[in-house]
Amino acid sequence: MSGAVDLSGLKQPPAGAPGADHSVSVADFETKVLRRSMQIPVVVVLYSQRSPGSVELVRTFERLHADGGGAWELATVEAENNMQIAQALRVQGIPTVVAIAGGQPLADFEGAQPEPQVRQWLTAVVDAVAGKLEGAADSAEPPEDPRFTAAEDALERGDMAGAEAAYEAILAAEPGNEQAAGALRQLRFLARAQGLSESVVAESDADLSNVDLALDAADLELLNQQPEAAFDRLIATVKKTAGDDRTKARTRLLELFELFDPAEPFVVAARRKLATALY
């Protein structure tokens, strides 16, 4: 997820809303969660503003964090707006809470819990890593790369062109920078997909011969957290087309694959299906 951007438009909770003060997106997950967890455990709360139970759980963690004395860090993630984080942490339901230490998941639970049980769980997490983290003696966050900070600031302002230019500048200086390359791929996907009409899936289903509609429908399905459906649609398009149309569908599918960890089971399965469709 290094350097990735939020595929759903970088929506963040409004100021003052539950989770706003500790909000983390795909764009800053590496810095605020993975790197920070090398120093102290980070508790990631994946929730939805539309779920009263998960919002209340966020409030509980915010209260406990304020009283926690700096023994652990809190990161709140709107799951619907950060599907890559939810997928990476194998989230099955909302809310889900995952404690991360040393860059790895340590403990988790799903569903709303009363405050006494949450306190007990937190105590067990802190005790489990006491004295074991390399940076435990130094709670200061590592310095952020100002180039990525500038790109992320542009995204938060809604300046997609500015963010794209910032990532392109990093790649011009460092062609092998995978963090910037991954961020740029996802930013370009977002710019392409976020303006699509919700009707495009139905339109594509009604006109199976229209390759451009299939590409748009796949983008929208991916944006709506349906990667398997998006992949299957493009694989079906590859099967029934030839020439330029087939190349166009295959190219788009490969671009979508690159938005995910190649080891993701649904990506591995889709690559096998694509190979079968091609040969």
mmCIF file of C-alpha atoms in Angstrom:
data_model
loop_
_atom_site.group_PDB
_atom_site.id
_atom_site.type_symbol
_atom_site.label_atom_id
_atom_site.label_comp_id
_atom_site.label_asym_id
_atom_site.label_seq_id
_atom_site.Cartn_x
_atom_site.Cartn_y
_atom_site.Cartn_z
ATOM 1 C CA MET A 1 0.000 0.000 0.000
ATOM 2 C CA SER A 2 3.074 2.212 0.049
ATOM 3 C CA GLY A 3 2.337 5.574 -1.529
ATOM 4 C CA ALA A 4 -1.154 4.595 -2.605
ATOM 5 C CA VAL A 5 -3.970 7.085 -2.798
ATOM 6 C CA ASP A 6 -7.580 6.747 -1.738
ATOM 7 C CA LEU A 7 -9.544 5.218 -4.603
ATOM 8 C CA SER A 8 -12.854 6.754 -3.558
ATOM 9 C CA GLY A 9 -11.953 10.399 -3.778
ATOM 10 C CA LEU A 10 -10.003 10.830 -0.567
ATOM 11 C CA LYS A 11 -13.170 11.557 1.371
ATOM 12 C CA GLN A 12 -12.398 12.245 5.000
ATOM 13 C CA PRO A 13 -14.752 12.678 7.955
ATOM 14 C CA PRO A 14 -15.738 16.333 8.364
ATOM 15 C CA ALA A 15 -13.961 18.247 11.111
ATOM 16 C CA GLY A 16 -15.446 17.394 14.485
ATOM 17 C CA ALA A 17 -17.000 14.129 13.292
ATOM 18 C CA PRO A 18 -16.115 10.880 15.090
ATOM 19 C CA GLY A 19 -12.790 9.642 13.759
ATOM 20 C CA ALA A 20 -11.787 12.941 12.138
ATOM 21 C CA ASP A 21 -8.897 13.684 14.502
ATOM 22 C CA HIS A 22 -7.250 10.312 13.885
ATOM 23 C CA SER A 23 -8.345 9.721 10.300
ATOM 24 C CA VAL A 24 -6.023 7.675 8.077
ATOM 25 C CA SER A 25 -6.419 7.005 4.355
ATOM 26 C CA VAL A 26 -4.541 4.799 1.923
ATOM 27 C CA ALA A 27 -2.341 7.806 1.143
ATOM 28 C CA ASP A 28 -0.819 8.006 4.624
ATOM 29 C CA PHE A 29 -1.352 4.464 5.930
ATOM 30 C CA GLU A 30 2.312 3.556 5.608
ATOM 31 C CA THR A 31 3.503 6.569 7.590
ATOM 32 C CA LYS A 32 0.803 6.806 10.231
ATOM 33 C CA VAL A 33 0.261 3.096 10.795
ATOM 34 C CA LEU A 34 3.018 0.822 9.509
ATOM 35 C CA ARG A 35 6.000 3.011 10.366
ATOM 36 C CA ARG A 36 4.459 4.276 13.580
ATOM 37 C CA SER A 37 3.795 0.689 14.685
ATOM 38 C CA MET A 38 7.555 0.123 14.808
ATOM 39 C CA GLN A 39 7.543 2.384 17.866
ATOM 40 C CA ILE A 40 4.242 1.743 19.624
ATOM 41 C CA PRO A 41 1.192 -0.389 18.783
ATOM 42 C CA VAL A 42 -1.302 1.278 16.465
ATOM 43 C CA VAL A 43 -4.974 0.412 16.841
ATOM 44 C CA VAL A 44 -6.771 0.673 13.498
ATOM 45 C CA VAL A 45 -10.544 1.070 13.729
ATOM 46 C CA LEU A 46 -12.263 0.398 10.401
ATOM 47 C CA TYR A 47 -15.756 1.825 10.501
ATOM 48 C CA SER A 48 -18.541 3.475 8.540
ATOM 49 C CA GLN A 49 -20.169 6.809 9.294
ATOM 50 C CA ARG A 50 -23.435 5.136 8.261
ATOM 51 C CA SER A 51 -23.178 2.557 11.050
ATOM 52 C CA PRO A 52 -24.207 3.943 14.467
ATOM 53 C CA GLY A 53 -22.576 0.996 16.227
ATOM 54 C CA SER A 54 -19.218 1.527 14.573
ATOM 55 C CA VAL A 55 -19.353 5.293 15.130
ATOM 56 C CA GLU A 56 -19.936 4.675 18.827
ATOM 57 C CA LEU A 57 -16.968 2.293 18.883
ATOM 58 C CA VAL A 58 -14.810 5.031 17.352
ATOM 59 C CA ARG A 59 -15.940 7.404 20.112
ATOM 60 C CA THR A 60 -14.998 4.785 22.698
ATOM 61 C CA PHE A 61 -11.500 4.422 21.274
ATOM 62 C CA GLU A 62 -11.100 8.198 21.074
ATOM 63 C CA ARG A 63 -11.920 8.519 24.772
ATOM 64 C CA LEU A 64 -9.555 5.710 25.707
ATOM 65 C CA HIS A 65 -6.779 7.116 23.552
ATOM 66 C CA ALA A 66 -7.072 10.496 25.255
ATOM 67 C CA ASP A 67 -6.536 8.701 28.581
ATOM 68 C CA GLY A 68 -3.948 6.250 27.268
ATOM 69 C CA GLY A 69 -0.816 8.157 28.190
ATOM 70 C CA GLY A 70 0.760 7.621 24.764
ATOM 71 C CA ALA A 71 1.083 3.849 25.169
ATOM 72 C CA TRP A 72 -0.680 3.241 21.851
ATOM 73 C CA GLU A 73 -1.732 5.179 18.779
ATOM 74 C CA LEU A 74 -5.194 5.373 17.228
ATOM 75 C CA ALA A 75 -5.937 5.313 13.495
ATOM 76 C CA THR A 76 -9.519 5.521 12.262
ATOM 77 C CA VAL A 77 -10.312 4.364 8.740
ATOM 78 C CA GLU A 78 -13.547 4.899 6.850
ATOM 79 C CA ALA A 79 -13.644 1.461 5.259
ATOM 80 C CA GLU A 80 -15.943 2.380 2.376
ATOM 81 C CA ASN A 81 -13.537 5.109 1.279
ATOM 82 C CA ASN A 82 -10.356 3.081 1.730
ATOM 83 C CA MET A 83 -11.042 -0.328 0.282
ATOM 84 C CA GLN A 84 -7.365 -1.203 -0.132
ATOM 85 C CA ILE A 85 -6.802 -0.967 3.621
ATOM 86 C CA ALA A 86 -9.880 -3.074 4.322
ATOM 87 C CA GLN A 87 -8.774 -5.689 1.799
ATOM 88 C CA ALA A 88 -5.187 -5.744 3.055
ATOM 89 C CA LEU A 89 -6.378 -6.342 6.610
ATOM 90 C CA ARG A 90 -8.850 -9.029 5.450
ATOM 91 C CA VAL A 91 -11.816 -7.161 6.901
ATOM 92 C CA GLN A 92 -15.062 -9.150 6.736
ATOM 93 C CA GLY A 93 -17.411 -6.837 8.605
ATOM 94 C CA ILE A 94 -17.744 -3.330 9.987
ATOM 95 C CA PRO A 95 -16.631 -2.294 12.512
ATOM 96 C CA THR A 96 -13.362 -4.204 12.726
ATOM 97 C CA VAL A 97 -10.467 -3.308 14.995
ATOM 98 C CA VAL A 98 -6.909 -4.417 14.254
ATOM 99 C CA ALA A 99 -3.867 -3.797 16.454
ATOM 100 C CA ILE A 100 -0.653 -3.484 14.452
ATOM 101 C CA ALA A 101 2.813 -3.726 15.991
ATOM 102 C CA GLY A 102 6.136 -3.942 14.239
ATOM 103 C CA GLY A 103 4.350 -3.503 10.918
ATOM 104 C CA GLN A 104 2.263 -6.667 11.401
ATOM 105 C CA PRO A 105 -1.271 -7.386 12.659
ATOM 106 C CA LEU A 106 -1.124 -8.475 16.284
ATOM 107 C CA ALA A 107 -4.737 -8.873 17.408
ATOM 108 C CA ASP A 108 -8.194 -8.000 16.137
ATOM 109 C CA PHE A 109 -11.892 -8.203 16.821
ATOM 110 C CA GLU A 110 -15.053 -7.571 14.833
ATOM 111 C CA GLY A 111 -18.249 -5.856 15.928
ATOM 112 C CA ALA A 112 -19.118 -3.254 18.523
ATOM 113 C CA GLN A 113 -17.909 -4.011 22.058
ATOM 114 C CA PRO A 114 -18.687 -2.407 25.438
ATOM 115 C CA GLU A 115 -16.024 -0.124 26.855
ATOM 116 C CA PRO A 116 -14.845 -2.474 29.653
ATOM 117 C CA GLN A 117 -14.055 -5.192 27.094
ATOM 118 C CA VAL A 118 -12.295 -2.708 24.840
ATOM 119 C CA ARG A 119 -10.163 -1.558 27.799
ATOM 120 C CA GLN A 120 -9.236 -5.143 28.580
ATOM 121 C CA TRP A 121 -8.321 -5.814 24.950
ATOM 122 C CA LEU A 122 -6.148 -2.689 24.788
ATOM 123 C CA THR A 123 -4.329 -3.643 27.979
ATOM 124 C CA ALA A 124 -3.534 -7.067 26.523
ATOM 125 C CA VAL A 125 -2.215 -5.474 23.313
ATOM 126 C CA VAL A 126 0.048 -3.018 25.134
ATOM 127 C CA ASP A 127 1.329 -5.710 27.498
ATOM 128 C CA ALA A 128 2.063 -8.092 24.603
ATOM 129 C CA VAL A 129 4.553 -5.687 22.987
ATOM 130 C CA ALA A 130 5.992 -4.027 26.077
ATOM 131 C CA GLY A 131 9.737 -3.516 25.513
ATOM 132 C CA LYS A 132 9.713 -5.458 22.232
ATOM 133 C CA LEU A 133 9.444 -2.697 19.651
ATOM 134 C CA GLU A 134 12.691 -1.274 18.318
ATOM 135 C CA GLY A 135 11.558 2.329 18.544
ATOM 136 C CA ALA A 136 9.718 2.050 21.839
ATOM 137 C CA ALA A 137 12.087 4.486 23.503
ATOM 138 C CA ASP A 138 11.523 7.098 20.801
ATOM 139 C CA SER A 139 7.883 8.000 20.246
ATOM 140 C CA ALA A 140 8.585 10.700 17.669
ATOM 141 C CA GLU A 141 7.207 9.949 14.215
ATOM 142 C CA PRO A 142 9.792 9.564 11.458
ATOM 143 C CA PRO A 143 10.106 12.582 9.174
ATOM 144 C CA GLU A 144 7.864 12.476 6.141
ATOM 145 C CA ASP A 145 9.176 12.876 2.624
ATOM 146 C CA PRO A 146 8.179 16.472 1.741
ATOM 147 C CA ARG A 147 7.585 15.483 -1.877
ATOM 148 C CA PHE A 148 4.880 13.009 -0.888
ATOM 149 C CA THR A 149 3.518 15.433 1.677
ATOM 150 C CA ALA A 150 3.042 17.993 -1.099
ATOM 151 C CA ALA A 151 1.217 15.448 -3.238
ATOM 152 C CA GLU A 152 -1.031 14.396 -0.354
ATOM 153 C CA ASP A 153 -1.769 18.028 0.511
ATOM 154 C CA ALA A 154 -2.847 18.606 -3.087
ATOM 155 C CA LEU A 155 -5.168 15.601 -2.892
ATOM 156 C CA GLU A 156 -6.740 16.869 0.302
ATOM 157 C CA ARG A 157 -7.436 20.174 -1.447
ATOM 158 C CA GLY A 158 -9.033 18.292 -4.315
ATOM 159 C CA ASP A 159 -6.248 19.359 -6.681
ATOM 160 C CA MET A 160 -5.923 16.148 -8.673
ATOM 161 C CA ALA A 161 -3.759 17.759 -11.359
ATOM 162 C CA GLY A 162 -1.382 19.150 -8.761
ATOM 163 C CA ALA A 163 -1.069 15.781 -7.042
ATOM 164 C CA GLU A 164 -0.430 14.046 -10.369
ATOM 165 C CA ALA A 165 2.268 16.581 -11.213
ATOM 166 C CA ALA A 166 3.902 16.047 -7.813
ATOM 167 C CA TYR A 167 4.070 12.277 -8.275
ATOM 168 C CA GLU A 168 5.318 12.687 -11.835
ATOM 169 C CA ALA A 169 8.104 14.961 -10.564
ATOM 170 C CA ILE A 170 9.198 12.297 -8.085
ATOM 171 C CA LEU A 171 9.299 9.703 -10.859
ATOM 172 C CA ALA A 172 11.231 12.044 -13.139
ATOM 173 C CA ALA A 173 13.919 12.292 -10.464
ATOM 174 C CA GLU A 174 13.656 8.653 -9.371
ATOM 175 C CA PRO A 175 12.237 6.448 -12.154
ATOM 176 C CA GLY A 176 12.378 3.402 -9.890
ATOM 177 C CA ASN A 177 10.355 4.902 -7.028
ATOM 178 C CA GLU A 178 7.600 2.301 -6.621
ATOM 179 C CA GLN A 179 5.798 4.360 -4.000
ATOM 180 C CA ALA A 180 5.277 7.234 -6.423
ATOM 181 C CA ALA A 181 4.507 4.886 -9.315
ATOM 182 C CA GLY A 182 1.809 3.103 -7.319
ATOM 183 C CA ALA A 183 0.311 6.379 -6.168
ATOM 184 C CA LEU A 184 0.214 7.734 -9.697
ATOM 185 C CA ARG A 185 -1.470 4.595 -11.068
ATOM 186 C CA GLN A 186 -4.225 4.817 -8.495
ATOM 187 C CA LEU A 187 -4.622 8.561 -8.848
ATOM 188 C CA ARG A 188 -5.139 8.184 -12.585
ATOM 189 C CA PHE A 189 -7.656 5.418 -11.995
ATOM 190 C CA LEU A 190 -9.546 7.628 -9.574
ATOM 191 C CA ALA A 191 -9.562 10.571 -11.977
ATOM 192 C CA ARG A 192 -10.968 8.296 -14.678
ATOM 193 C CA ALA A 193 -13.539 6.482 -12.576
ATOM 194 C CA GLN A 194 -14.968 8.988 -10.145
ATOM 195 C CA GLY A 195 -17.047 10.806 -12.744
ATOM 196 C CA LEU A 196 -18.776 7.718 -14.129
ATOM 197 C CA SER A 197 -22.545 7.407 -13.948
ATOM 198 C CA GLU A 198 -23.952 4.612 -11.770
ATOM 199 C CA SER A 199 -26.014 3.565 -14.788
ATOM 200 C CA VAL A 200 -22.988 2.486 -16.795
ATOM 201 C CA VAL A 201 -23.055 -1.092 -15.433
ATOM 202 C CA ALA A 202 -26.635 -1.631 -16.561
ATOM 203 C CA GLU A 203 -25.847 -0.015 -19.911
ATOM 204 C CA SER A 204 -22.910 -2.371 -20.399
ATOM 205 C CA ASP A 205 -25.021 -5.392 -19.477
ATOM 206 C CA ALA A 206 -27.584 -4.307 -22.074
ATOM 207 C CA ASP A 207 -24.988 -3.816 -24.818
ATOM 208 C CA LEU A 208 -22.407 -6.564 -24.500
ATOM 209 C CA SER A 209 -20.781 -5.635 -27.797
ATOM 210 C CA ASN A 210 -19.724 -2.168 -26.594
ATOM 211 C CA VAL A 211 -16.138 -2.496 -25.343
ATOM 212 C CA ASP A 212 -15.903 1.089 -24.099
ATOM 213 C CA LEU A 213 -18.982 0.572 -21.932
ATOM 214 C CA ALA A 214 -17.402 -2.595 -20.537
ATOM 215 C CA LEU A 215 -14.254 -0.675 -19.594
ATOM 216 C CA ASP A 216 -16.263 2.023 -17.841
ATOM 217 C CA ALA A 217 -18.454 -0.522 -16.056
ATOM 218 C CA ALA A 218 -15.385 -2.382 -14.799
ATOM 219 C CA ASP A 219 -13.907 0.865 -13.461
ATOM 220 C CA LEU A 220 -17.124 1.660 -11.624
ATOM 221 C CA GLU A 221 -17.359 -1.840 -10.155
ATOM 222 C CA LEU A 222 -13.817 -1.563 -8.876
ATOM 223 C CA LEU A 223 -14.534 1.863 -7.408
ATOM 224 C CA ASN A 224 -17.545 0.297 -5.666
ATOM 225 C CA GLN A 225 -15.316 -2.360 -4.071
ATOM 226 C CA GLN A 226 -16.257 -5.153 -6.468
ATOM 227 C CA PRO A 227 -12.896 -6.148 -7.961
ATOM 228 C CA GLU A 228 -13.961 -9.698 -8.827
ATOM 229 C CA ALA A 229 -16.936 -8.401 -10.812
ATOM 230 C CA ALA A 230 -14.729 -5.867 -12.603
ATOM 231 C CA PHE A 231 -12.160 -8.504 -13.516
ATOM 232 C CA ASP A 232 -14.774 -11.011 -14.680
ATOM 233 C CA ARG A 233 -16.406 -8.387 -16.903
ATOM 234 C CA LEU A 234 -13.143 -7.599 -18.656
ATOM 235 C CA ILE A 235 -12.150 -11.249 -18.972
ATOM 236 C CA ALA A 236 -15.502 -11.956 -20.615
ATOM 237 C CA THR A 237 -14.829 -9.043 -22.979
ATOM 238 C CA VAL A 238 -11.409 -10.452 -23.840
ATOM 239 C CA LYS A 239 -12.985 -13.834 -24.643
ATOM 240 C CA LYS A 240 -15.507 -12.499 -27.131
ATOM 241 C CA THR A 241 -13.410 -9.846 -28.880
ATOM 242 C CA ALA A 242 -10.433 -9.775 -31.223
ATOM 243 C CA GLY A 243 -7.903 -7.323 -32.581
ATOM 244 C CA ASP A 244 -7.848 -3.819 -31.147
ATOM 245 C CA ASP A 245 -10.913 -4.394 -28.959
ATOM 246 C CA ARG A 246 -9.320 -7.403 -27.318
ATOM 247 C CA THR A 247 -6.072 -5.496 -26.763
ATOM 248 C CA LYS A 248 -7.988 -2.611 -25.237
ATOM 249 C CA ALA A 249 -9.831 -4.874 -22.764
ATOM 250 C CA ARG A 250 -6.691 -6.820 -21.848
ATOM 251 C CA THR A 251 -4.683 -3.631 -21.309
ATOM 252 C CA ARG A 252 -7.330 -2.179 -19.004
ATOM 253 C CA LEU A 253 -7.486 -5.422 -17.030
ATOM 254 C CA LEU A 254 -3.723 -5.420 -16.503
ATOM 255 C CA GLU A 255 -3.916 -1.805 -15.351
ATOM 256 C CA LEU A 256 -6.526 -2.750 -12.755
ATOM 257 C CA PHE A 257 -4.401 -5.674 -11.558
ATOM 258 C CA GLU A 258 -1.614 -3.208 -10.767
ATOM 259 C CA LEU A 259 -3.822 -1.413 -8.236
ATOM 260 C CA PHE A 260 -3.575 -4.430 -5.923
ATOM 261 C CA ASP A 261 -0.994 -6.613 -4.265
ATOM 262 C CA PRO A 262 -0.242 -9.273 -6.902
ATOM 263 C CA ALA A 263 -0.550 -11.940 -4.201
ATOM 264 C CA GLU A 264 -4.209 -11.095 -3.516
ATOM 265 C CA PRO A 265 -6.196 -14.314 -4.139
ATOM 266 C CA PHE A 266 -8.733 -12.601 -6.386
ATOM 267 C CA VAL A 267 -5.923 -11.133 -8.497
ATOM 268 C CA VAL A 268 -4.203 -14.516 -8.804
ATOM 269 C CA ALA A 269 -7.503 -16.144 -9.792
ATOM 270 C CA ALA A 270 -8.264 -13.451 -12.355
ATOM 271 C CA ARG A 271 -4.818 -13.777 -13.938
ATOM 272 C CA ARG A 272 -5.448 -17.497 -14.399
ATOM 273 C CA LYS A 273 -8.812 -16.798 -16.009
ATOM 274 C CA LEU A 274 -7.196 -14.232 -18.298
ATOM 275 C CA ALA A 275 -4.559 -16.748 -19.388
ATOM 276 C CA THR A 276 -7.307 -19.232 -20.225
ATOM 277 C CA ALA A 277 -9.256 -16.595 -22.132
ATOM 278 C CA LEU A 278 -6.208 -15.680 -24.194
ATOM 279 C CA TYR A 279 -5.015 -19.190 -25.003
#
